Amino acid sequence: MKLEIYADVLCPWCYIGKRRLTATLAQHTGRDSIAIIWRGYELAPDEGRTPGPTAAEAMAGWWGEQAPARIARIRSLGAAEGRELNLQLARPVNTFDAHRLVKLAADRGRADQTLELLLHAYHTEGLNVADLQVLRRLGGEAGLNAGEVRAVLDGDGYADEVHADRRRATEHGVTGVPSLVINGRPPVSGVLPVADLQALLRYDPTGSHGLPIKPDQPR
């Protein structure tokens, strides 16, 4: 099974979804037969490297009076997965270099660890994940070679791969994150409950077992 996961560091739902997917895979008997590929999907490609308003402030602009309740729900769901989502600290920035770092990590078998550190740095600690110094430190903590990390971040390594992910997302019909694409089938929400994710991984399109999940199933 080939499982492609489209995600962005800026997305709190991606942090929640990653924890749920981890729990699902830990219980899946065929885990070793699943090839997991993290695909980059920039939510804010026009953002700069310098942090501006917080995520909570941006959400207040999007949702108005509904913002406090929605923010509280996101934080509550994060807490239920053991993750602290400090939307009042996180400040959206450009994530292109962060995605390039994950690509390097994937080639070294450390993509999951690297993405986990990036999500924690941004959502919990409120760090600037566009800052090359922060990215170099996180790469080291993920077990990557410091020289390789520096060479990639100081150059344009893996830039083509990140651009290719966005084109691939368009081809698959991915319009938001987190999204899962299993064996090339239509994308589904990547923040489903564990029970639904388990059914999704069992799903056989021939109808022999498992349950299909509609692409537009609500979170």
mmCIF file with all atom_site columns, N, CA and C in Angstrom, residues 101 113-114 116-122 125 127-129 131-144 149:
data_model
loop_
_atom_site.group_PDB
_atom_site.id
_atom_site.type_symbol
_atom_site.label_atom_id
_atom_site.label_alt_id
_atom_site.label_comp_id
_atom_site.label_asym_id
_atom_site.label_entity_id
_atom_site.label_seq_id
_atom_site.pdbx_PDB_ins_code
_atom_site.Cartn_x
_atom_site.Cartn_y
_atom_site.Cartn_z
_atom_site.occupancy
_atom_site.B_iso_or_equiv
_atom_site.pdbx_formal_charge
_atom_site.auth_seq_id
_atom_site.auth_comp_id
_atom_site.auth_asym_id
_atom_site.auth_atom_id
_atom_site.pdbx_PDB_model_num
ATOM 1  N N  . LEU A 1 101 ? 13.684 20.522 3.932  1.00 0.00 ? 101 LEU A N  1
ATOM 2  C CA . LEU A 1 101 ? 14.345 19.764 4.991  1.00 0.00 ? 101 LEU A CA 1
ATOM 3  C C  . LEU A 1 101 ? 13.695 18.390 5.159  1.00 0.00 ? 101 LEU A C  1
ATOM 4  N N  . GLN A 1 113 ? 10.357 11.767 11.961 1.00 0.00 ? 113 GLN A N  1
ATOM 5  C CA . GLN A 1 113 ? 10.961 12.442 13.111 1.00 0.00 ? 113 GLN A CA 1
ATOM 6  C C  . GLN A 1 113 ? 11.148 13.937 12.846 1.00 0.00 ? 113 GLN A C  1
ATOM 7  N N  . THR A 1 114 ? 11.570 14.256 11.632 1.00 0.00 ? 114 THR A N  1
ATOM 8  C CA . THR A 1 114 ? 11.823 15.658 11.292 1.00 0.00 ? 114 THR A CA 1
ATOM 9  C C  . THR A 1 114 ? 10.535 16.459 11.270 1.00 0.00 ? 114 THR A C  1
ATOM 10 N N  . GLU A 1 116 ? 7.790  15.778 12.836 1.00 0.00 ? 116 GLU A N  1
ATOM 11 C CA . GLU A 1 116 ? 7.305  15.872 14.222 1.00 0.00 ? 116 GLU A CA 1
ATOM 12 C C  . GLU A 1 116 ? 7.981  17.034 14.952 1.00 0.00 ? 116 GLU A C  1
ATOM 13 N N  . LEU A 1 117 ? 9.275  17.159 14.783 1.00 0.00 ? 117 LEU A N  1
ATOM 14 C CA . LEU A 1 117 ? 10.013 18.251 15.425 1.00 0.00 ? 117 LEU A CA 1
ATOM 15 C C  . LEU A 1 117 ? 9.590  19.612 14.878 1.00 0.00 ? 117 LEU A C  1
ATOM 16 N N  . LEU A 1 118 ? 9.355  19.688 13.585 1.00 0.00 ? 118 LEU A N  1
ATOM 17 C CA . LEU A 1 118 ? 8.921  20.948 12.975 1.00 0.00 ? 118 LEU A CA 1
ATOM 18 C C  . LEU A 1 118 ? 7.545  21.357 13.500 1.00 0.00 ? 118 LEU A C  1
ATOM 19 N N  . LEU A 1 119 ? 6.635  20.409 13.576 1.00 0.00 ? 119 LEU A N  1
ATOM 20 C CA . LEU A 1 119 ? 5.292  20.706 14.070 1.00 0.00 ? 119 LEU A CA 1
ATOM 21 C C  . LEU A 1 119 ? 5.331  21.160 15.526 1.00 0.00 ? 119 LEU A C  1
ATOM 22 N N  . HIS A 1 120 ? 6.134  20.482 16.338 1.00 0.00 ? 120 HIS A N  1
ATOM 23 C CA . HIS A 1 120 ? 6.258  20.869 17.744 1.00 0.00 ? 120 HIS A CA 1
ATOM 24 C C  . HIS A 1 120 ? 6.883  22.261 17.871 1.00 0.00 ? 120 HIS A C  1
ATOM 25 N N  . ALA A 1 121 ? 7.921  22.512 17.092 1.00 0.00 ? 121 ALA A N  1
ATOM 26 C CA . ALA A 1 121 ? 8.601  23.810 17.160 1.00 0.00 ? 121 ALA A CA 1
ATOM 27 C C  . ALA A 1 121 ? 7.645  24.951 16.827 1.00 0.00 ? 121 ALA A C  1
ATOM 28 N N  . TYR A 1 122 ? 6.828  24.752 15.797 1.00 0.00 ? 122 TYR A N  1
ATOM 29 C CA . TYR A 1 122 ? 5.931  25.821 15.368 1.00 0.00 ? 122 TYR A CA 1
ATOM 30 C C  . TYR A 1 122 ? 4.704  25.949 16.270 1.00 0.00 ? 122 TYR A C  1
ATOM 31 N N  . GLU A 1 125 ? 6.091  25.563 20.574 1.00 0.00 ? 125 GLU A N  1
ATOM 32 C CA . GLU A 1 125 ? 7.094  26.518 21.035 1.00 0.00 ? 125 GLU A CA 1
ATOM 33 C C  . GLU A 1 125 ? 6.976  27.893 20.382 1.00 0.00 ? 125 GLU A C  1
ATOM 34 N N  . LEU A 1 127 ? 8.199  28.763 17.443 1.00 0.00 ? 127 LEU A N  1
ATOM 35 C CA . LEU A 1 127 ? 9.454  29.105 16.770 1.00 0.00 ? 127 LEU A CA 1
ATOM 36 C C  . LEU A 1 127 ? 9.225  29.467 15.305 1.00 0.00 ? 127 LEU A C  1
ATOM 37 N N  . ASN A 1 128 ? 10.170 30.201 14.755 1.00 0.00 ? 128 ASN A N  1
ATOM 38 C CA . ASN A 1 128 ? 10.123 30.619 13.356 1.00 0.00 ? 128 ASN A CA 1
ATOM 39 C C  . ASN A 1 128 ? 10.703 29.504 12.486 1.00 0.00 ? 128 ASN A C  1
ATOM 40 N N  . VAL A 1 129 ? 9.841  28.732 11.834 1.00 0.00 ? 129 VAL A N  1
ATOM 41 C CA . VAL A 1 129 ? 10.306 27.594 11.035 1.00 0.00 ? 129 VAL A CA 1
ATOM 42 C C  . VAL A 1 129 ? 10.760 28.007 9.635  1.00 0.00 ? 129 VAL A C  1
ATOM 43 N N  . ASP A 1 131 ? 13.316 30.284 9.720  1.00 0.00 ? 131 ASP A N  1
ATOM 44 C CA . ASP A 1 131 ? 14.665 30.684 10.127 1.00 0.00 ? 131 ASP A CA 1
ATOM 45 C C  . ASP A 1 131 ? 15.614 29.518 9.878  1.00 0.00 ? 131 ASP A C  1
ATOM 46 N N  . LEU A 1 132 ? 16.623 29.745 9.057  1.00 0.00 ? 132 LEU A N  1
ATOM 47 C CA . LEU A 1 132 ? 17.538 28.657 8.690  1.00 0.00 ? 132 LEU A CA 1
ATOM 48 C C  . LEU A 1 132 ? 18.289 28.109 9.896  1.00 0.00 ? 132 LEU A C  1
ATOM 49 N N  . GLN A 1 133 ? 18.571 28.957 10.859 1.00 0.00 ? 133 GLN A N  1
ATOM 50 C CA . GLN A 1 133 ? 19.254 28.490 12.064 1.00 0.00 ? 133 GLN A CA 1
ATOM 51 C C  . GLN A 1 133 ? 18.363 27.516 12.840 1.00 0.00 ? 133 GLN A C  1
ATOM 52 N N  . VAL A 1 134 ? 17.080 27.835 12.932 1.00 0.00 ? 134 VAL A N  1
ATOM 53 C CA . VAL A 1 134 ? 16.134 26.929 13.601 1.00 0.00 ? 134 VAL A CA 1
ATOM 54 C C  . VAL A 1 134 ? 16.043 25.613 12.841 1.00 0.00 ? 134 VAL A C  1
ATOM 55 N N  . LEU A 1 135 ? 15.967 25.689 11.521 1.00 0.00 ? 135 LEU A N  1
ATOM 56 C CA . LEU A 1 135 ? 15.861 24.480 10.714 1.00 0.00 ? 135 LEU A CA 1
ATOM 57 C C  . LEU A 1 135 ? 17.114 23.617 10.829 1.00 0.00 ? 135 LEU A C  1
ATOM 58 N N  . ARG A 1 136 ? 18.280 24.252 10.877 1.00 0.00 ? 136 ARG A N  1
ATOM 59 C CA . ARG A 1 136 ? 19.522 23.474 11.030 1.00 0.00 ? 136 ARG A CA 1
ATOM 60 C C  . ARG A 1 136 ? 19.534 22.752 12.368 1.00 0.00 ? 136 ARG A C  1
ATOM 61 N N  . ARG A 1 137 ? 19.072 23.441 13.409 1.00 0.00 ? 137 ARG A N  1
ATOM 62 C CA . ARG A 1 137 ? 19.047 22.804 14.737 1.00 0.00 ? 137 ARG A CA 1
ATOM 63 C C  . ARG A 1 137 ? 18.080 21.635 14.766 1.00 0.00 ? 137 ARG A C  1
ATOM 64 N N  . LEU A 1 138 ? 16.901 21.817 14.199 1.00 0.00 ? 138 LEU A N  1
ATOM 65 C CA . LEU A 1 138 ? 15.910 20.749 14.190 1.00 0.00 ? 138 LEU A CA 1
ATOM 66 C C  . LEU A 1 138 ? 16.378 19.563 13.353 1.00 0.00 ? 138 LEU A C  1
ATOM 67 N N  . GLY A 1 139 ? 17.069 19.856 12.248 1.00 0.00 ? 139 GLY A N  1
ATOM 68 C CA . GLY A 1 139 ? 17.617 18.778 11.436 1.00 0.00 ? 139 GLY A CA 1
ATOM 69 C C  . GLY A 1 139 ? 18.608 17.945 12.233 1.00 0.00 ? 139 GLY A C  1
ATOM 70 N N  . GLY A 1 140 ? 19.433 18.610 13.028 1.00 0.00 ? 140 GLY A N  1
ATOM 71 C CA . GLY A 1 140 ? 20.383 17.899 13.869 1.00 0.00 ? 140 GLY A CA 1
ATOM 72 C C  . GLY A 1 140 ? 19.691 17.060 14.921 1.00 0.00 ? 140 GLY A C  1
ATOM 73 N N  . GLU A 1 141 ? 18.631 17.618 15.528 1.00 0.00 ? 141 GLU A N  1
ATOM 74 C CA . GLU A 1 141 ? 17.890 16.878 16.550 1.00 0.00 ? 141 GLU A CA 1
ATOM 75 C C  . GLU A 1 141 ? 17.192 15.651 15.956 1.00 0.00 ? 141 GLU A C  1
ATOM 76 N N  . ALA A 1 142 ? 16.876 15.731 14.664 1.00 0.00 ? 142 ALA A N  1
ATOM 77 C CA . ALA A 1 142 ? 16.222 14.607 13.990 1.00 0.00 ? 142 ALA A CA 1
ATOM 78 C C  . ALA A 1 142 ? 17.220 13.534 13.570 1.00 0.00 ? 142 ALA A C  1
ATOM 79 N N  . GLY A 1 143 ? 18.508 13.799 13.796 1.00 0.00 ? 143 GLY A N  1
ATOM 80 C CA . GLY A 1 143 ? 19.520 12.811 13.462 1.00 0.00 ? 143 GLY A CA 1
ATOM 81 C C  . GLY A 1 143 ? 20.119 12.962 12.085 1.00 0.00 ? 143 GLY A C  1
ATOM 82 N N  . LEU A 1 144 ? 19.892 14.111 11.434 1.00 0.00 ? 144 LEU A N  1
ATOM 83 C CA . LEU A 1 144 ? 20.456 14.339 10.109 1.00 0.00 ? 144 LEU A CA 1
ATOM 84 C C  . LEU A 1 144 ? 21.875 14.867 10.210 1.00 0.00 ? 144 LEU A C  1
ATOM 85 N N  . VAL A 1 149 ? 22.524 19.040 5.973  1.00 0.00 ? 149 VAL A N  1
ATOM 86 C CA . VAL A 1 149 ? 21.442 19.987 6.249  1.00 0.00 ? 149 VAL A CA 1
ATOM 87 C C  . VAL A 1 149 ? 21.851 21.394 5.813  1.00 0.00 ? 149 VAL A C  1
#
